[in-house]
Amino acid sequence: MSKTVLITGCSRGLGLELAYQYARDGHRVHACAREPGRSEALLALVANYPEQISLHGLDVTSDSQIKALDRALGDERIDLLIHNAGCYGPRGVSLGEWERESWRQVFEVNTLSPLLLTQTLLWRVASSPGGSIAFISSIMGSLAENAGGGSLYYRSSKAALNQAAKTLAEDLRERGICVVALHPGWVKTDMGGESALLTPEESVSGLRQLLDRLSLRQSGRFFHVEGQEIPW
């Protein structure tokens, strides 16, 4: 059955591949990107699937753009909301080099923005039978799996996102909305680099196996792209 899927961060990498795979398979896709006109790959994708994809300019850190997106969607429901937009922040920042503004910016993108976007679009997800919300997180946000340290800006933002996802899952369970956090693996993207183990196609194929069978039984859990549950 065809779904309506809204995806953030679609200009490249995982977001672009998510938009492609859902459109290819006949789903209705709202593809959001901060500057969509600067992504030739995204524009080409929309040209190839004009009936499936609607393109939206969205800086997830902008409250006014979030409200504009909500208006642009009219009365359309959302069956699956995928929060993919994210940033790593400055690399190689160690104790003694932490800086408030850079850290805050990582939290703005990775933690606050997906939650505030969820707040605005929640009524659309709630209007869908079996509506679901997926946060693309990272195993680096797992407290139990942190054996290496480092990358504090990114780790802390994803740990906070994980806590929020778990809390939302409990808050929304009675409304029948499934909420999960997903680790996409180490992916060959601008963030993951060329040494990564998975291509975006491989990662998204694995993520979709999880997303396509979401139900309230999975809500409030954190899953690896390969299917196993990750401890918080």
XYZ file of C-alpha atoms in Angstrom:
232
model
C 0.000 0.000 0.000
C 1.305 3.424 -0.943
C 2.418 5.700 1.893
C 3.048 9.399 2.246
C 6.585 9.869 3.560
C 8.255 13.118 4.629
C 12.055 13.062 4.768
C 14.452 15.784 5.905
C 18.020 16.256 4.693
C 17.409 15.022 1.134
C 20.074 16.947 -0.762
C 22.591 14.098 -0.600
C 23.570 10.864 1.122
C 20.986 8.910 3.060
C 18.210 11.440 2.578
C 18.614 11.441 -1.190
C 18.647 7.647 -1.280
C 15.608 7.413 1.003
C 13.689 9.759 -1.285
C 14.751 7.755 -4.337
C 13.810 4.351 -2.965
C 10.416 5.434 -1.675
C 9.580 7.252 -4.927
C 10.822 4.335 -7.032
C 8.472 2.028 -5.167
C 5.463 4.243 -5.798
C 5.168 6.109 -2.511
C 4.338 9.798 -2.147
C 7.473 11.618 -0.971
C 7.874 15.067 0.516
C 11.614 15.647 0.140
C 12.995 18.460 2.286
C 16.398 20.095 1.915
C 17.916 23.322 3.168
C 18.887 24.536 -0.310
C 17.258 22.140 -2.777
C 18.206 24.223 -5.799
C 21.896 23.569 -5.130
C 21.590 19.783 -5.260
C 21.742 18.626 -8.876
C 21.150 15.044 -7.780
C 17.978 15.964 -5.909
C 16.654 18.082 -8.771
C 17.319 15.219 -11.185
C 15.490 12.824 -8.884
C 12.446 15.089 -8.757
C 12.519 15.376 -12.558
C 12.531 11.577 -12.846
C 9.656 11.134 -10.378
C 7.497 14.259 -10.730
C 4.315 12.434 -9.712
C 5.834 10.935 -6.571
C 8.073 13.694 -5.169
C 7.248 17.157 -3.891
C 10.303 19.260 -3.102
C 10.409 21.631 -0.128
C 13.064 24.069 0.986
C 13.535 23.554 4.718
C 16.218 24.732 7.084
C 15.281 22.549 10.049
C 16.661 25.142 12.480
C 14.210 27.797 11.245
C 10.860 27.954 13.042
C 9.407 30.122 10.280
C 10.388 27.583 7.608
C 8.899 24.757 9.661
C 5.611 26.670 9.826
C 5.786 27.417 6.095
C 6.266 23.714 5.367
C 3.208 22.872 7.445
C 1.150 25.387 5.471
C 2.454 24.060 2.157
C 1.341 20.533 3.027
C -2.301 21.596 3.171
C -4.440 18.902 4.773
C -2.189 16.003 3.748
C -1.482 13.339 6.317
C 1.963 11.829 6.888
C 2.242 8.074 7.264
C 5.975 8.075 7.959
C 8.080 11.000 9.173
C 11.825 10.397 8.791
C 14.159 12.816 10.538
C 17.385 12.393 8.587
C 18.937 15.893 8.589
C 21.988 16.014 10.834
C 25.487 17.341 11.306
C 28.655 16.113 12.971
C 30.107 19.463 13.955
C 33.813 20.285 14.253
C 36.017 17.196 14.265
C 38.878 16.469 16.604
C 37.620 18.748 19.385
C 39.057 17.563 22.711
C 38.664 18.525 26.351
C 40.060 22.021 26.677
C 38.808 22.972 23.196
C 35.050 22.820 23.741
C 33.205 25.900 22.541
C 29.629 26.822 23.392
C 28.386 28.073 20.028
C 29.662 25.118 17.975
C 28.215 22.661 20.482
C 24.898 24.496 20.496
C 24.714 24.390 16.694
C 25.121 20.607 16.687
C 22.319 20.302 19.241
C 20.134 22.655 17.195
C 20.358 20.445 14.114
C 20.524 16.973 15.652
C 18.243 17.285 18.673
C 16.053 20.375 18.927
C 15.089 20.682 15.269
C 13.681 17.178 14.727
C 11.683 17.474 17.929
C 10.227 20.865 17.058
C 9.422 19.674 13.541
C 7.696 16.650 15.064
C 5.669 18.943 17.294
C 4.426 20.923 14.283
C 3.655 17.935 12.053
C 2.393 15.554 14.728
C -1.277 16.060 13.890
C -0.539 14.844 10.375
C 1.115 11.661 11.652
C -1.707 11.158 14.164
C -4.258 11.298 11.345
C -2.625 8.272 9.691
C -3.602 4.780 10.868
C -0.291 3.301 11.976
C 1.553 6.608 11.663
C 5.257 6.359 12.499
C 8.181 8.639 13.336
C 11.782 7.556 12.738
C 14.794 9.444 14.024
C 18.038 8.652 12.193
C 20.334 8.520 15.189
C 23.705 6.862 15.729
C 25.219 4.127 17.843
C 27.557 6.902 18.998
C 24.606 8.178 21.035
C 24.363 4.929 22.994
C 25.685 5.161 26.542
C 26.076 1.389 26.733
C 28.125 1.228 23.523
C 30.491 4.113 24.325
C 33.858 2.456 24.802
C 35.980 4.886 22.815
C 35.125 8.388 23.999
C 35.708 11.445 21.832
C 33.304 13.220 19.450
C 31.466 14.733 22.399
C 29.436 17.279 20.443
C 27.979 14.603 18.192
C 27.668 11.867 20.819
C 25.853 14.076 23.301
C 23.427 15.415 20.688
C 22.493 11.903 19.581
C 22.229 10.659 23.176
C 19.777 13.483 23.863
C 17.881 12.619 20.684
C 17.655 8.991 21.792
C 16.197 9.991 25.158
C 13.682 12.218 23.403
C 12.708 9.421 21.001
C 12.129 7.032 23.903
C 10.103 9.645 25.785
C 7.999 10.474 22.723
C 7.334 6.790 22.152
C 5.848 6.482 25.628
C 3.935 9.759 25.357
C 2.410 8.822 21.994
C 1.767 5.125 22.531
C -1.880 5.630 23.507
C -2.397 7.581 20.282
C -1.140 4.617 18.261
C 1.988 6.349 16.943
C 5.198 4.330 16.655
C 8.474 6.139 17.413
C 11.903 4.583 16.859
C 15.559 5.582 16.687
C 17.675 3.989 13.960
C 21.426 3.584 13.493
C 22.132 3.554 9.728
C 25.577 2.013 10.033
C 28.849 3.588 8.947
C 27.887 4.972 5.548
C 29.888 6.442 2.659
C 28.483 9.974 2.896
C 30.013 13.401 3.413
C 29.821 12.718 7.142
C 30.920 9.076 7.093
C 33.752 9.451 4.579
C 35.067 7.111 1.907
C 36.411 4.570 4.411
C 32.899 3.716 5.595
C 31.553 0.201 5.198
C 28.149 0.777 3.579
C 26.935 2.634 0.529
C 23.822 4.792 0.954
C 21.908 2.237 -1.132
C 22.908 -0.603 1.197
C 22.110 1.379 4.332
C 18.720 2.576 3.109
C 17.768 -0.913 1.943
C 18.442 -2.145 5.472
C 16.624 0.766 7.084
C 13.585 0.162 4.909
C 13.358 -3.430 6.061
C 12.903 -2.002 9.552
C 10.673 0.905 8.531
C 8.353 -1.214 6.403
C 7.346 -3.389 9.348
C 7.064 -0.805 12.105
C 4.287 -1.263 14.642
C 3.680 -0.339 18.267
C 5.641 -3.453 19.254
C 8.809 -1.731 18.024
C 7.975 1.685 19.466
C 10.439 3.078 21.987
C 13.339 0.963 20.742
C 16.702 1.678 19.102
C 17.618 -0.466 16.108
C 20.785 -1.139 14.125
C 20.466 -1.114 10.340
C 21.110 -4.873 10.429
C 18.010 -5.377 12.585
C 19.345 -5.998 16.075
C 18.274 -3.818 18.985
C 20.887 -1.426 20.402
C 20.961 -0.728 24.155
C 20.312 2.900 24.990
